XYZ file of C-alpha atoms in Angstrom:
666
model
C -0.101 -0.038 -0.158
C 0.958 3.501 -0.507
C 2.992 3.017 -3.071
C 2.519 6.353 -5.269
C 5.440 7.698 -2.330
C 8.401 7.948 -3.672
C 12.337 9.120 -2.153
C 14.071 11.795 -3.057
C 15.583 11.679 -6.408
C 18.829 9.844 -6.060
C 20.083 10.245 -9.405
C 19.712 13.636 -8.894
C 21.201 13.781 -5.255
C 24.483 11.823 -7.133
C 25.285 14.219 -9.305
C 24.604 17.438 -6.761
C 27.024 15.302 -4.522
C 29.802 15.072 -7.173
C 29.600 18.523 -8.227
C 29.624 19.703 -4.892
C 32.761 17.124 -3.950
C 35.099 18.451 -7.084
C 33.903 22.476 -6.185
C 35.230 21.777 -2.265
C 38.780 22.119 -2.831
C 38.838 24.119 -6.276
C 40.044 27.196 -4.002
C 42.475 29.271 -5.259
C 46.325 28.601 -3.675
C 47.782 30.056 -0.539
C 46.605 30.915 2.757
C 43.597 28.854 3.879
C 41.586 29.696 6.489
C 39.600 27.161 8.996
C 36.105 27.663 7.986
C 35.079 25.274 10.860
C 37.066 23.661 14.120
C 35.688 20.511 12.596
C 37.728 20.349 9.356
C 40.776 21.288 8.566
C 42.010 24.781 6.783
C 40.345 25.720 3.647
C 37.489 22.997 4.116
C 34.341 24.159 3.319
C 31.732 22.986 5.603
C 30.006 21.760 2.396
C 32.207 18.880 2.499
C 29.947 16.854 5.503
C 27.067 17.679 3.580
C 28.087 15.886 0.171
C 29.527 12.903 2.205
C 25.926 13.166 3.716
C 24.382 12.461 0.398
C 26.625 9.948 -0.577
C 25.949 7.795 2.091
C 22.176 8.481 1.728
C 22.722 7.353 -1.999
C 24.659 4.368 -0.761
C 22.268 3.673 1.839
C 18.646 3.302 -0.571
C 21.375 1.018 -3.083
C 22.084 -1.327 -0.250
C 18.249 -1.349 0.582
C 17.523 -1.860 -2.983
C 20.253 -4.889 -3.032
C 18.346 -6.252 0.047
C 20.966 -5.429 2.542
C 19.502 -4.188 5.227
C 22.366 -4.004 7.981
C 24.527 -2.355 4.988
C 21.571 0.130 4.437
C 21.588 1.046 8.483
C 25.061 1.718 8.688
C 25.090 4.315 5.515
C 22.350 6.188 6.866
C 23.601 6.372 10.534
C 26.675 7.547 8.976
C 24.583 10.257 6.936
C 23.002 11.008 10.096
C 26.522 11.665 11.721
C 27.621 13.818 8.947
C 25.232 16.199 8.899
C 25.098 16.518 12.627
C 28.644 18.089 11.920
C 27.654 20.031 9.230
C 25.122 21.627 11.302
C 27.288 22.086 14.096
C 29.797 23.892 11.546
C 26.775 25.924 10.345
C 26.167 26.858 14.107
C 29.667 27.984 14.401
C 29.162 31.002 11.745
C 25.729 31.934 13.059
C 23.721 29.600 10.566
C 20.964 27.960 10.711
C 20.562 24.216 9.397
C 19.432 24.235 5.425
C 16.419 23.635 4.127
C 18.289 20.650 1.803
C 19.909 19.328 5.309
C 17.113 19.477 7.060
C 14.683 17.338 4.617
C 18.020 15.160 4.152
C 18.083 14.348 7.531
C 14.404 13.726 7.878
C 14.562 10.891 5.359
C 17.842 9.810 7.242
C 15.794 8.971 10.439
C 13.007 8.538 8.803
C 14.568 4.945 6.956
C 16.043 4.148 10.686
C 12.853 4.389 11.969
C 13.372 7.590 14.874
C 10.037 8.884 13.769
C 9.871 11.671 15.808
C 13.128 13.316 14.988
C 12.269 12.537 11.349
C 8.907 14.690 11.589
C 10.916 17.499 13.670
C 13.095 17.810 10.526
C 10.737 17.876 8.143
C 9.035 20.795 10.110
C 12.564 22.566 9.905
C 12.966 21.820 6.087
C 9.485 23.446 5.725
C 10.112 26.207 8.179
C 13.045 26.946 5.538
C 11.424 26.107 2.075
C 10.402 29.265 0.452
C 7.534 27.187 -1.658
C 6.566 23.359 0.043
C 7.934 21.062 -2.521
C 6.165 17.746 -3.643
C 8.804 15.797 -2.244
C 8.472 17.602 1.241
C 4.676 16.916 1.086
C 5.196 13.542 0.474
C 7.972 12.701 2.789
C 5.679 13.829 5.433
C 2.818 11.773 4.538
C 5.419 8.973 4.773
C 6.089 9.649 8.271
C 2.560 9.658 9.521
C 1.773 7.045 7.645
C 4.591 5.115 9.632
C 3.367 6.690 12.502
C 0.253 5.049 12.465
C -1.740 8.589 12.164
C -3.674 8.120 8.820
C -6.051 10.863 9.711
C -2.670 13.149 10.212
C -1.219 11.681 6.932
C -4.338 12.567 5.091
C -4.303 16.302 5.979
C -0.889 16.648 5.391
C -1.731 15.769 2.000
C -4.722 17.717 1.833
C -3.670 20.995 2.886
C -1.228 20.851 -0.303
C -3.675 19.752 -2.748
C -4.969 22.610 -3.932
C -1.006 23.600 -5.222
C -1.077 19.976 -7.222
C -4.700 19.801 -7.776
C -4.253 16.862 -10.517
C -1.106 15.253 -9.130
C -2.086 11.600 -9.169
C 0.112 10.923 -6.563
C -1.249 12.593 -4.454
C -5.153 11.836 -5.573
C -3.929 7.897 -5.093
C -2.788 8.112 -1.908
C -5.666 10.436 -0.713
C -8.149 7.712 -2.242
C -5.643 5.008 -0.378
C -5.490 6.365 2.612
C -9.264 7.276 3.134
C -9.976 3.217 1.627
C -7.898 2.203 4.326
C -9.592 4.400 7.172
C -13.250 3.336 5.619
C -14.290 6.378 4.695
C -15.245 5.515 1.831
C -16.894 8.452 0.432
C -14.368 10.259 0.478
C -12.256 7.805 -0.701
C -14.309 8.276 -3.956
C -14.118 11.014 -4.436
C -10.027 11.171 -4.727
C -10.275 7.828 -6.910
C -12.799 9.484 -9.208
C -10.854 12.825 -9.359
C -7.459 10.720 -10.327
C -9.498 8.697 -13.042
C -10.836 12.279 -14.069
C -7.425 13.353 -14.278
C -6.228 9.842 -16.256
C -8.426 9.955 -18.643
C -7.656 13.228 -19.834
C -3.868 14.086 -19.270
C -2.377 10.296 -18.593
C -3.836 7.375 -20.428
C -1.451 5.339 -19.766
C -1.083 5.918 -15.546
C 0.545 3.161 -13.383
C -2.459 4.135 -11.478
C -5.225 3.521 -14.416
C -6.440 -0.166 -13.457
C -5.411 0.212 -9.511
C -7.987 2.998 -9.495
C -10.889 1.251 -11.610
C -10.540 -1.605 -9.376
C -10.999 0.856 -6.506
C -13.843 2.520 -7.770
C -15.439 -0.565 -8.551
C -15.155 -1.590 -4.732
C -16.083 1.832 -3.509
C -19.139 1.863 -5.734
C -20.224 -1.561 -4.696
C -19.875 0.107 -1.275
C -21.722 3.178 -1.840
C -24.669 1.154 -3.521
C -23.889 2.295 -7.097
C -24.149 -1.573 -8.506
C -24.093 -0.310 -12.617
C -20.755 2.149 -11.897
C -19.526 -0.864 -9.798
C -19.851 -3.525 -12.832
C -18.667 -0.317 -15.099
C -15.582 0.186 -13.067
C -14.432 -3.817 -12.276
C -14.862 -4.341 -16.267
C -12.245 -1.542 -17.095
C -10.013 -3.459 -14.510
C -10.668 -6.599 -15.619
C -9.770 -5.838 -19.403
C -5.851 -6.067 -18.444
C -6.332 -8.408 -15.474
C -8.493 -11.480 -16.546
C -7.790 -13.648 -14.363
C -8.922 -12.152 -10.930
C -10.793 -14.043 -9.412
C -12.042 -12.334 -6.533
C -13.089 -9.406 -9.040
C -15.029 -11.830 -11.222
C -16.725 -13.158 -8.369
C -17.634 -9.821 -6.498
C -19.100 -9.287 -10.080
C -21.039 -12.258 -10.253
C -22.393 -10.665 -6.506
C -23.313 -7.703 -8.070
C -25.253 -9.277 -10.029
C -26.803 -11.622 -8.120
C -28.068 -8.587 -6.438
C -29.349 -6.332 -9.064
C -30.978 -9.965 -10.150
C -29.752 -10.458 -13.204
C -28.819 -14.270 -12.812
C -27.886 -14.560 -16.372
C -25.023 -12.326 -15.954
C -24.710 -13.364 -12.544
C -24.394 -17.316 -14.177
C -21.713 -15.843 -16.981
C -19.074 -14.928 -14.274
C -19.398 -17.990 -11.900
C -18.849 -20.212 -15.387
C -15.779 -18.197 -16.055
C -14.405 -18.535 -12.466
C -15.184 -22.598 -13.408
C -13.439 -22.061 -16.298
C -10.636 -20.630 -14.888
C -10.265 -22.125 -11.653
C -11.953 -25.452 -11.693
C -11.425 -26.008 -8.298
C -13.316 -22.893 -6.676
C -15.843 -24.717 -4.531
C -17.679 -20.951 -3.957
C -18.114 -20.002 -7.653
C -19.347 -23.837 -8.243
C -22.058 -24.046 -5.302
C -22.982 -20.158 -5.997
C -23.969 -20.861 -9.433
C -25.985 -24.634 -7.889
C -28.177 -22.153 -6.391
C -28.869 -19.751 -9.582
C -29.259 -22.567 -11.647
C -32.219 -23.814 -8.669
C -33.713 -20.440 -8.688
C -33.446 -19.081 -12.151
C -32.997 -22.400 -14.948
C -34.972 -24.937 -12.860
C -35.089 -26.607 -16.755
C -31.272 -26.593 -16.469
C -30.605 -27.379 -12.839
C -30.713 -30.941 -13.190
C -27.953 -31.121 -15.564
C -25.354 -28.711 -13.972
C -26.141 -30.853 -10.486
C -25.549 -34.379 -12.540
C -22.140 -32.425 -13.853
C -21.194 -31.256 -9.968
C -21.775 -34.915 -8.873
C -19.246 -36.176 -11.947
C -17.161 -33.820 -10.040
C -17.486 -34.927 -6.700
C -18.629 -31.094 -5.577
C -21.731 -32.201 -4.048
C -21.333 -31.835 -0.453
C -22.609 -34.416 2.200
C -24.726 -31.609 3.670
C -25.382 -27.803 3.222
C -27.650 -25.973 1.025
C -26.697 -27.361 -2.283
C -27.001 -31.198 -0.668
C -30.802 -30.497 -0.426
C -31.167 -28.738 -3.255
C -29.635 -31.578 -4.777
C -32.240 -33.531 -3.178
C -35.262 -31.506 -4.941
C -34.248 -31.649 -8.356
C -34.042 -34.937 -8.402
C -36.825 -35.990 -6.632
C -35.657 -37.511 -3.193
C -38.428 -35.254 -0.955
C -37.456 -38.115 2.036
C -37.205 -36.287 4.998
C -36.156 -33.000 3.212
C -38.729 -30.995 4.535
C -37.582 -30.878 7.996
C -34.265 -30.641 6.873
C -35.026 -27.411 5.088
C -36.681 -26.049 8.155
C -34.055 -26.753 10.191
C -31.075 -25.147 7.646
C -33.748 -22.069 7.099
C -33.754 -21.754 11.098
C -30.025 -21.945 11.294
C -29.361 -19.462 8.471
C -32.187 -17.140 7.903
C -30.244 -14.950 5.693
C -30.126 -17.364 2.594
C -33.076 -17.408 -0.132
C -32.524 -20.976 -2.041
C -33.612 -22.289 0.911
C -36.341 -20.559 1.118
C -37.599 -20.914 -2.566
C -36.593 -24.776 -2.239
C -39.222 -25.381 0.414
C -41.861 -22.970 -1.100
C -41.440 -25.151 -4.027
C -42.237 -28.384 -1.855
C -44.730 -26.878 0.047
C -46.850 -26.267 -3.560
C -46.381 -29.767 -4.238
C -46.711 -31.480 -0.948
C -49.688 -29.572 -0.900
C -48.370 -27.862 2.461
C -50.798 -26.376 4.438
C -48.638 -22.930 6.092
C -48.185 -22.865 1.848
C -49.268 -18.897 1.495
C -47.579 -17.760 4.482
C -44.547 -19.562 3.439
C -45.030 -17.792 -0.327
C -45.634 -14.409 1.652
C -42.468 -14.835 3.624
C -40.309 -15.608 1.042
C -41.235 -12.875 -1.227
C -40.708 -11.055 1.285
C -36.848 -12.382 1.664
C -36.439 -11.562 -1.870
C -37.907 -8.330 -1.853
C -35.492 -7.677 0.968
C -32.799 -8.989 -0.658
C -33.031 -7.024 -3.860
C -34.447 -9.756 -5.868
C -37.407 -7.778 -6.854
C -38.082 -10.222 -10.241
C -38.056 -13.406 -8.389
C -40.146 -11.701 -5.456
C -42.860 -10.847 -8.316
C -42.892 -14.192 -9.809
C -43.476 -16.055 -6.640
C -46.123 -13.281 -5.344
C -48.065 -13.768 -8.941
C -47.471 -17.564 -8.030
C -49.087 -17.476 -4.912
C -51.744 -14.764 -6.633
C -52.676 -17.220 -8.833
C -53.243 -19.851 -5.424
C -55.360 -17.650 -3.871
C -59.081 -19.301 -3.774
C -62.126 -18.035 -3.637
C -63.036 -17.908 -0.016
C -63.986 -15.276 1.978
C -61.487 -12.063 2.268
C -60.250 -13.321 -1.102
C -60.385 -9.763 -2.572
C -58.518 -8.294 0.462
C -55.685 -11.168 -0.064
C -55.442 -10.230 -3.709
C -55.211 -6.524 -2.746
C -52.156 -7.183 -1.043
C -50.781 -9.425 -3.217
C -51.213 -6.999 -6.043
C -49.311 -3.941 -3.452
C -46.427 -6.257 -3.199
C -45.871 -6.928 -6.544
C -46.865 -2.765 -7.159
C -43.504 -2.392 -5.049
C -41.230 -4.864 -7.185
C -42.248 -3.875 -10.123
C -41.169 0.156 -8.426
C -38.320 -1.353 -7.641
C -37.516 -2.504 -11.406
C -38.162 0.979 -12.347
C -41.363 -0.153 -14.323
C -43.250 3.050 -13.594
C -46.721 2.212 -15.497
C -46.675 -1.289 -14.272
C -46.268 -0.246 -10.449
C -49.104 2.170 -11.284
C -51.657 -0.011 -12.860
C -50.935 -2.928 -10.141
C -51.510 0.054 -7.385
C -55.025 0.439 -9.065
C -55.941 -3.000 -9.266
C -54.845 -3.017 -5.380
C -56.915 -0.139 -4.581
C -59.981 -1.809 -6.582
C -59.992 -4.853 -4.690
C -59.754 -3.182 -1.234
C -62.320 -2.432 0.898
C -60.723 -1.470 4.038
C -60.337 2.156 4.440
C -56.836 2.871 5.779
C -55.418 0.309 3.024
C -57.180 2.864 0.710
C -55.945 5.503 2.108
C -52.429 4.351 1.763
C -52.679 3.230 -1.752
C -54.246 6.181 -2.868
C -50.855 7.723 -1.053
C -48.912 5.306 -3.178
C -50.715 5.794 -6.244
C -50.536 9.788 -5.931
C -46.465 9.227 -5.088
C -46.323 7.093 -8.124
C -47.729 9.265 -10.854
C -44.389 11.785 -9.456
C -41.689 9.772 -10.132
C -39.865 8.778 -13.711
C -40.765 11.080 -16.720
C -44.771 10.291 -16.493
C -45.200 13.663 -16.390
C -48.596 12.798 -14.416
C -48.383 15.648 -11.856
C -52.180 16.705 -11.813
C -53.328 13.502 -11.475
C -51.279 12.844 -8.202
C -53.209 16.154 -6.915
C -56.611 15.338 -8.139
C -55.729 12.059 -6.027
C -54.294 13.806 -3.121
C -56.622 16.297 -3.125
C -59.484 13.790 -2.524
C -57.053 12.071 0.216
C -56.901 15.151 2.057
C -60.843 15.894 2.241
C -60.921 12.334 4.100
C -57.668 12.950 6.058
C -55.638 15.812 6.313
C -52.594 14.420 6.954
C -49.340 16.275 6.870
C -47.581 13.464 4.719
C -50.648 14.248 2.309
C -50.040 17.969 2.178
C -46.075 17.315 1.795
C -46.834 15.073 -1.364
C -49.051 17.300 -2.662
C -46.563 20.132 -2.306
C -43.886 18.267 -3.927
C -46.212 17.779 -7.164
C -47.609 21.424 -7.443
C -43.920 21.851 -7.043
C -43.255 20.471 -10.023
C -46.259 21.981 -11.918
C -44.299 25.080 -11.281
C -47.690 26.494 -8.769
C -45.258 27.466 -5.931
C -47.872 29.785 -4.237
C -50.177 26.153 -3.640
C -46.306 25.088 -2.854
C -45.898 26.710 0.098
C -49.021 27.157 1.277
C -49.240 23.245 0.956
C -45.939 22.466 2.863
C -47.400 25.160 5.059
C -50.435 23.076 6.093
C -48.049 20.479 6.818
C -45.557 22.145 9.112
C -48.995 23.068 11.048
C -49.604 19.469 11.608
C -46.042 17.934 12.227
C -44.009 21.739 13.093
C -40.952 19.431 13.836
C -40.678 17.793 10.123
C -36.942 19.352 9.272
C -37.617 18.061 5.888
C -41.513 20.274 5.249
C -39.222 23.739 5.701
C -36.589 22.306 3.592
C -39.193 21.737 0.539
C -40.890 25.225 1.451
C -37.800 26.868 1.572
C -37.251 25.846 -2.523
C -41.013 27.004 -3.030
C -39.842 30.391 -1.353
C -37.123 30.710 -3.452
C -38.714 30.183 -6.864
C -40.893 32.725 -5.541
C -37.861 35.055 -4.624
C -38.658 35.735 -1.402
C -35.146 35.704 -0.012
C -36.238 36.002 3.564
C -38.364 33.448 4.109
C -35.958 31.164 2.427
C -33.241 31.573 4.778
C -35.439 31.024 7.631
C -36.700 28.125 6.580
C -33.137 26.935 5.653
C -32.113 27.933 9.205
C -34.964 26.360 10.666
C -33.942 22.877 9.101
C -30.512 22.778 10.195
C -31.582 24.207 13.630
C -33.935 20.955 13.858
C -31.812 18.623 11.608
C -27.602 19.632 12.156
C -26.693 16.758 9.504
C -28.894 18.577 7.128
C -26.329 19.044 4.328
C -28.863 19.791 1.410
C -30.343 22.765 3.426
C -26.538 23.854 4.693
C -25.827 23.324 0.876
C -28.505 25.540 -0.484
C -28.083 28.620 2.349
C -24.476 28.374 1.900
C -24.540 28.797 -2.155
C -27.513 31.661 -1.486
C -25.095 33.510 0.234
C -22.576 33.422 -2.182
C -24.545 34.043 -5.258
C -26.051 37.272 -3.073
C -22.250 38.124 -2.114
C -24.066 37.816 1.285
C -22.216 36.216 4.437
C -19.006 35.100 3.168
C -17.612 33.386 6.105
C -21.079 31.950 7.272
C -21.345 30.372 3.384
C -17.699 29.272 3.419
C -19.055 27.132 6.667
C -21.859 25.898 5.564
C -20.318 24.525 2.503
C -17.609 22.950 4.490
C -19.884 21.514 6.669
C -22.096 19.850 3.356
C -18.866 19.141 1.918
C -17.711 17.215 5.088
C -20.549 15.503 5.745
C -21.055 14.422 1.983
C -17.986 14.746 0.137
C -18.906 12.667 -2.917
C -21.653 15.166 -3.474
C -21.358 16.966 -6.725
C -23.777 19.705 -6.048
C -22.100 20.204 -2.747
C -18.228 20.556 -4.096
C -19.557 22.385 -7.026
C -21.165 24.797 -3.935
C -17.857 25.268 -2.406
C -15.561 26.182 -5.545
C -18.350 28.983 -6.171
C -17.753 30.614 -3.122
C -13.765 29.927 -3.610
C -14.325 31.828 -6.793
C -15.851 34.665 -4.987
C -13.618 35.303 -2.265
C -10.971 34.847 -5.546
C -9.659 32.038 -4.156
C -8.970 30.493 -7.585
C -6.589 27.369 -7.433
C -8.889 25.644 -4.444
C -12.037 26.967 -6.571
C -10.689 24.954 -9.551
C -10.008 21.617 -6.800
C -13.267 21.464 -5.409
C -14.803 22.347 -9.422
C -12.522 19.835 -10.978
C -14.223 17.444 -7.865
C -17.847 18.611 -9.043
C -16.673 17.631 -12.438
C -15.454 14.311 -11.921
C -17.917 12.924 -9.566
C -20.977 14.173 -12.006
C -19.322 11.992 -14.830
C -19.361 9.143 -12.433
C -22.508 8.847 -11.537
C -23.644 9.342 -15.111
C -24.762 12.860 -15.658
C -22.727 16.450 -16.875
C -24.042 19.008 -15.201
C -24.161 22.544 -17.518
C -23.702 24.796 -14.089
C -20.192 23.131 -13.261
C -18.822 23.386 -16.244
C -20.160 27.087 -16.817
C -18.604 27.823 -12.910
C -15.213 26.319 -14.212
C -15.166 28.673 -17.486
C -15.803 31.493 -14.814
C -12.560 30.189 -12.750
C -10.334 30.126 -15.701
C -11.699 33.608 -17.341
C -10.482 35.021 -13.798
C -7.217 33.475 -13.867
C -6.558 35.074 -17.292
C -6.818 31.642 -19.073
C -9.315 32.357 -22.039
C -8.417 29.298 -24.103
C -9.571 26.899 -21.065
C -12.367 29.232 -20.261
C -13.855 28.953 -23.965
C -13.582 24.981 -23.749
C -15.574 25.376 -20.391
C -17.970 27.284 -21.798
C -18.528 26.069 -24.681
C -19.354 22.643 -22.961
C -21.940 24.313 -21.064
C -23.448 25.453 -23.592
C -23.249 21.887 -25.163
C -24.978 19.975 -22.320
C -27.896 22.747 -21.650
C -31.421 20.880 -22.282
C -34.163 23.802 -21.944
C -33.680 27.249 -23.885
C -30.342 29.202 -24.297
C -28.811 30.719 -21.720
C -28.003 34.224 -22.617
C -25.600 35.232 -20.092
C -23.525 32.330 -21.500
C -23.649 33.271 -25.074
C -22.414 36.385 -24.319
C -19.724 35.288 -22.229
C -18.710 32.826 -25.292
C -18.782 35.767 -27.627
C -16.330 37.898 -25.282
C -14.089 35.566 -25.194
C -14.104 34.157 -28.507
C -13.569 38.158 -29.046
C -10.297 38.511 -26.577
C -8.858 35.032 -28.104
C -8.590 36.367 -31.283
C -7.731 39.814 -30.914
């Protein structure tokens, strides 16, 4: 880990000390004065520095040759020569130089004297007119060796605005925060690094390491489709990484895409026939998703002697082969001992249907619920429809069917099948006679009308208006307020959010969304008040912090408060592109252009990682480059912003483009 941190440039040090050594004795003949009590007359103090540098180079070379004792002796001699050099400087009233301090720090780091290494690195920084990349990386190495990963991250972050596109810095920050399990922070830096690699250094040594890290991070942060994309980038170079192939199979399993899951598991079996995990997981997939092919696959496992004498694969093999004796009891016991497994529940449900077990309906509902919770929405829907077909014409059958349609609707919603979900909800609503269930289903129907790009906000308002007459619940007013907002009826939206607040004055969401409606009505004081109330009710309301901070920046108000709010929002959600954009904009307003560029580039890279490009971010980047008197880059981002606009043209942006084009042509 942390392989990005490099030692100083040894060839440079070698050449430097050679030239220095030659110059030490090139004095004019004649009387030689004594410059240091530790040296002969005429020998300058730099002699000790030269010897120290030579010993340090020898120390690194011995380390590379795997001669630790020789290496240690060389570093110790280098320390001794530098001590002598510093005594010579002290005799003439001088302090250690930046070079000698950094060299001594590096010696102590290699010797494991970490406190001394840090002290000398601080001395080097104090003597340096401008802190170099090597010195920052040296301090980072010291903190890592001390086990102080948070402090190591702070060292890098404090200088990142000076090296915003440096791959070593970004890789290290991604790596350190990954080790700290700060996934959102880690994905920020790895995404920025990927952005740099794609645009500046497509052959970077970090390219595939970054793709793998982003695959894992997006998986952890529940962006499975982005995770697949990143892992696939990695496997173009590392086709035999079994761990990644298995992770891809797991992701597809979570997505309910058993076809692709099977493909990756079969790849693993082909590349590594001894892999039992892949073989057994594939058995469960065949059982749940390809029942007609399952017997052939289980027969293959038998030939390969991969059917264990107990466990889930053993039980599934029994069911597939038609051996049902004692199977029900064994499956129930297995489920009790392993409640998180889906395949034994599916197996027991199949057995219950074939054997006409009395608790079939209960098992059907429970299995569908588990499938839903494990995001196997297609599997859950199949189980629910099978259960629906088994409901006989008995008392309360309509209510049971209504409940099944409601659950089917939830599965369709999670699959993004909005119209199907609406139809299922309508059917559930048609079948029920229960007042509470009817209200719940109407609320759900109104909610579904607002999803996707259905453009059915008016239908949502109509359903909610009828519901509110019967039950003026705060959530009903809240949802209708959102519907009115989407219809650009901001006064009505404010009115509904206000009604919701009267009924539930402690709900911070109501204040936040009323603030957004007030903002559309250009009522700044009301907007500000509601956003402050949101934050007071919920100290972690990052969306309100971002909104208020950005408004202050736009209006050139309360710059310090704006900066504080946006830094709080970013600390809570570092991988939120909107928050990074807002912070960059505030820094631009403060004329801190380098830091502004850093955060705006974070925003642009994060937006791309999430699959969209925001014209506002690109326009802001153009504004910063223009302020830095870089019209070429400014024009590039202004045009990029214009190309991403989906609605009507931005007149201000068009004027900027014309102005910059004229400036460049002149």
